[in-house]
Amino acid sequence: MIAQTIQLALAPVFVLVAIGNIMNLLSTRLGRIVDRSRQLQERHVETEGPEHDEVVREMRAIAQRIHLITRAIFLLVLSGLAIGTTVAVLFLDEVAGFKLPLVAAGFFLVALALMMVALLLFLAETRVAAAQLRIPRGYLELEREL
């Protein structure tokens, strides 16, 4: 019976591994964003006029990206806790004889829902990043034929 419970607990554990990988990705992105924000903070005091406005626009986008990523990480942590609780409930159900399969299923569904919302926040962050990276038309020299 314990072997069967371990097999049953493998699916949530694989989800937990995926959550860890996504959190690693997000924390790496967050680190790069923070580094860029520090560069912009230095440029903020050194610039004026249109260049200053561009720095402020980029800082606002970075602030939005930081907000989205930190919320996504928070939800992924909650999702991981729900996965851990799912596994614990599965073992309590088996070892202690509690009848908690619906509780385990509930925690698992909550974990999946939290992970999905976190992924939506990640999608929103990548959209902000992509919009921020658009090359100004002037640099493309579209009037020239190459």
mmCIF file of C-alpha atoms in Angstrom:
data_model
loop_
_atom_site.group_PDB
_atom_site.id
_atom_site.type_symbol
_atom_site.label_atom_id
_atom_site.label_comp_id
_atom_site.label_asym_id
_atom_site.label_seq_id
_atom_site.Cartn_x
_atom_site.Cartn_y
_atom_site.Cartn_z
ATOM 1 C CA MET A 1 0.000 0.000 0.000
ATOM 2 C CA ILE A 2 2.840 2.440 0.759
ATOM 3 C CA ALA A 3 4.338 1.727 -2.669
ATOM 4 C CA GLN A 4 1.017 2.621 -4.271
ATOM 5 C CA THR A 5 0.865 5.865 -2.271
ATOM 6 C CA ILE A 6 4.392 6.736 -3.371
ATOM 7 C CA GLN A 7 3.385 6.139 -6.981
ATOM 8 C CA LEU A 8 0.294 8.289 -6.478
ATOM 9 C CA ALA A 9 2.439 11.058 -4.965
ATOM 10 C CA LEU A 10 4.773 11.146 -7.967
ATOM 11 C CA ALA A 11 2.453 13.257 -10.134
ATOM 12 C CA PRO A 12 2.317 16.118 -7.594
ATOM 13 C CA VAL A 13 6.077 15.853 -7.137
ATOM 14 C CA PHE A 14 6.609 16.283 -10.887
ATOM 15 C CA VAL A 15 4.438 19.404 -10.730
ATOM 16 C CA LEU A 16 6.614 20.593 -7.844
ATOM 17 C CA VAL A 17 9.724 20.136 -10.015
ATOM 18 C CA ALA A 18 8.073 22.178 -12.772
ATOM 19 C CA ILE A 19 7.209 24.903 -10.259
ATOM 20 C CA GLY A 20 10.841 24.979 -9.113
ATOM 21 C CA ASN A 21 12.052 25.337 -12.697
ATOM 22 C CA ILE A 22 9.632 28.179 -13.389
ATOM 23 C CA MET A 23 10.684 29.911 -10.161
ATOM 24 C CA ASN A 24 14.324 29.604 -11.222
ATOM 25 C CA LEU A 25 13.493 31.199 -14.560
ATOM 26 C CA LEU A 26 11.540 34.010 -12.925
ATOM 27 C CA SER A 27 14.196 34.733 -10.314
ATOM 28 C CA THR A 28 16.829 34.940 -13.064
ATOM 29 C CA ARG A 29 14.652 37.378 -14.998
ATOM 30 C CA LEU A 30 14.041 39.371 -11.835
ATOM 31 C CA GLY A 31 17.779 39.632 -11.183
ATOM 32 C CA ARG A 32 18.408 40.949 -14.678
ATOM 33 C CA ILE A 33 15.553 43.446 -14.341
ATOM 34 C CA VAL A 34 16.896 44.704 -11.007
ATOM 35 C CA ASP A 35 20.351 45.141 -12.556
ATOM 36 C CA ARG A 36 18.815 47.177 -15.392
ATOM 37 C CA SER A 37 16.819 49.286 -12.934
ATOM 38 C CA ARG A 38 20.017 50.163 -11.075
ATOM 39 C CA GLN A 39 21.623 51.296 -14.346
ATOM 40 C CA LEU A 40 18.585 53.425 -15.139
ATOM 41 C CA GLN A 41 18.593 54.964 -11.666
ATOM 42 C CA GLU A 42 22.137 56.166 -12.304
ATOM 43 C CA ARG A 43 21.141 57.557 -15.717
ATOM 44 C CA HIS A 44 18.045 59.216 -14.230
ATOM 45 C CA VAL A 45 20.043 61.947 -12.514
ATOM 46 C CA GLU A 46 22.395 62.389 -15.486
ATOM 47 C CA THR A 47 19.807 62.935 -18.217
ATOM 48 C CA GLU A 48 17.514 65.745 -19.318
ATOM 49 C CA GLY A 49 14.814 66.340 -21.886
ATOM 50 C CA PRO A 50 13.708 63.540 -24.244
ATOM 51 C CA GLU A 51 16.501 61.234 -23.081
ATOM 52 C CA HIS A 52 15.315 61.655 -19.466
ATOM 53 C CA ASP A 53 11.734 60.945 -20.521
ATOM 54 C CA GLU A 54 12.887 57.724 -22.182
ATOM 55 C CA VAL A 55 14.687 56.676 -18.994
ATOM 56 C CA VAL A 56 11.532 57.346 -16.957
ATOM 57 C CA ARG A 57 9.380 55.360 -19.429
ATOM 58 C CA GLU A 58 11.734 52.404 -19.191
ATOM 59 C CA MET A 59 11.825 52.635 -15.396
ATOM 60 C CA ARG A 60 8.024 52.547 -15.292
ATOM 61 C CA ALA A 61 7.971 49.433 -17.483
ATOM 62 C CA ILE A 62 10.612 47.827 -15.282
ATOM 63 C CA ALA A 63 8.598 48.630 -12.160
ATOM 64 C CA GLN A 64 5.597 46.930 -13.757
ATOM 65 C CA ARG A 65 7.705 43.900 -14.697
ATOM 66 C CA ILE A 66 9.089 43.620 -11.153
ATOM 67 C CA HIS A 67 5.566 43.746 -9.773
ATOM 68 C CA LEU A 68 4.331 41.008 -12.132
ATOM 69 C CA ILE A 69 7.288 38.711 -11.506
ATOM 70 C CA THR A 70 7.199 39.052 -7.717
ATOM 71 C CA ARG A 71 3.468 38.275 -7.717
ATOM 72 C CA ALA A 72 4.079 35.246 -9.947
ATOM 73 C CA ILE A 73 6.846 33.991 -7.634
ATOM 74 C CA PHE A 74 4.572 34.456 -4.614
ATOM 75 C CA LEU A 75 1.823 32.419 -6.275
ATOM 76 C CA LEU A 76 4.299 29.712 -7.285
ATOM 77 C CA VAL A 77 5.499 29.441 -3.681
ATOM 78 C CA LEU A 78 1.889 29.045 -2.543
ATOM 79 C CA SER A 79 1.381 26.476 -5.279
ATOM 80 C CA GLY A 80 4.440 24.553 -4.099
ATOM 81 C CA LEU A 81 3.122 24.599 -0.541
ATOM 82 C CA ALA A 82 -0.205 23.264 -1.769
ATOM 83 C CA ILE A 83 1.610 20.471 -3.642
ATOM 84 C CA GLY A 84 3.559 19.599 -0.501
ATOM 85 C CA THR A 85 0.333 19.533 1.458
ATOM 86 C CA THR A 86 -1.200 17.278 -1.191
ATOM 87 C CA VAL A 87 1.609 14.760 -0.777
ATOM 88 C CA ALA A 88 1.398 14.957 3.028
ATOM 89 C CA VAL A 89 -2.366 14.385 2.933
ATOM 90 C CA LEU A 90 -1.892 11.388 0.619
ATOM 91 C CA PHE A 91 0.497 9.833 3.115
ATOM 92 C CA LEU A 92 -1.737 10.675 6.085
ATOM 93 C CA ASP A 93 -4.573 9.029 4.228
ATOM 94 C CA GLU A 94 -2.516 5.872 3.746
ATOM 95 C CA VAL A 95 -0.501 5.626 6.958
ATOM 96 C CA ALA A 96 -2.887 7.025 9.564
ATOM 97 C CA GLY A 97 -6.011 5.689 7.921
ATOM 98 C CA PHE A 98 -7.668 9.072 7.511
ATOM 99 C CA LYS A 99 -10.040 9.195 4.567
ATOM 100 C CA LEU A 100 -8.871 12.388 2.890
ATOM 101 C CA PRO A 101 -8.821 11.791 -0.877
ATOM 102 C CA LEU A 102 -11.080 14.784 -1.535
ATOM 103 C CA VAL A 103 -8.853 16.987 0.619
ATOM 104 C CA ALA A 104 -5.790 15.857 -1.355
ATOM 105 C CA ALA A 105 -7.612 16.491 -4.632
ATOM 106 C CA GLY A 106 -8.659 19.930 -3.406
ATOM 107 C CA PHE A 107 -5.103 20.928 -2.514
ATOM 108 C CA PHE A 108 -3.869 19.626 -5.855
ATOM 109 C CA LEU A 109 -6.479 21.656 -7.748
ATOM 110 C CA VAL A 110 -5.605 24.755 -5.733
ATOM 111 C CA ALA A 111 -1.933 24.207 -6.571
ATOM 112 C CA LEU A 112 -2.706 23.930 -10.284
ATOM 113 C CA ALA A 113 -4.902 27.033 -10.200
ATOM 114 C CA LEU A 114 -2.185 29.053 -8.443
ATOM 115 C CA MET A 115 0.404 27.855 -10.945
ATOM 116 C CA MET A 116 -1.851 28.816 -13.860
ATOM 117 C CA VAL A 117 -2.379 32.329 -12.496
ATOM 118 C CA ALA A 118 1.386 32.638 -11.980
ATOM 119 C CA LEU A 119 1.937 31.598 -15.595
ATOM 120 C CA LEU A 120 -0.562 34.241 -16.726
ATOM 121 C CA LEU A 121 1.420 36.848 -14.768
ATOM 122 C CA PHE A 122 4.580 35.566 -16.455
ATOM 123 C CA LEU A 123 2.866 35.959 -19.812
ATOM 124 C CA ALA A 124 1.922 39.538 -18.911
ATOM 125 C CA GLU A 125 5.531 40.250 -17.874
ATOM 126 C CA THR A 126 6.891 38.923 -21.153
ATOM 127 C CA ARG A 127 4.428 41.099 -23.057
ATOM 128 C CA VAL A 128 5.603 44.189 -21.153
ATOM 129 C CA ALA A 129 9.215 43.182 -21.843
ATOM 130 C CA ALA A 130 8.505 42.652 -25.548
ATOM 131 C CA ALA A 131 6.779 46.027 -25.832
ATOM 132 C CA GLN A 132 9.747 47.631 -24.092
ATOM 133 C CA LEU A 133 12.173 46.055 -26.558
ATOM 134 C CA ARG A 134 10.550 47.369 -29.711
ATOM 135 C CA ILE A 135 13.093 49.060 -31.928
ATOM 136 C CA PRO A 136 12.202 52.688 -32.691
ATOM 137 C CA ARG A 137 11.219 53.118 -36.349
ATOM 138 C CA GLY A 138 13.938 55.716 -36.883
ATOM 139 C CA TYR A 139 16.619 53.101 -36.373
ATOM 140 C CA LEU A 140 15.066 50.802 -38.964
ATOM 141 C CA GLU A 141 15.520 53.376 -41.730
ATOM 142 C CA LEU A 142 12.490 52.002 -43.533
ATOM 143 C CA GLU A 143 12.664 54.735 -46.175
ATOM 144 C CA ARG A 144 15.933 53.213 -47.431
ATOM 145 C CA GLU A 145 15.995 50.221 -49.686
ATOM 146 C CA LEU A 146 18.740 47.759 -48.804
#
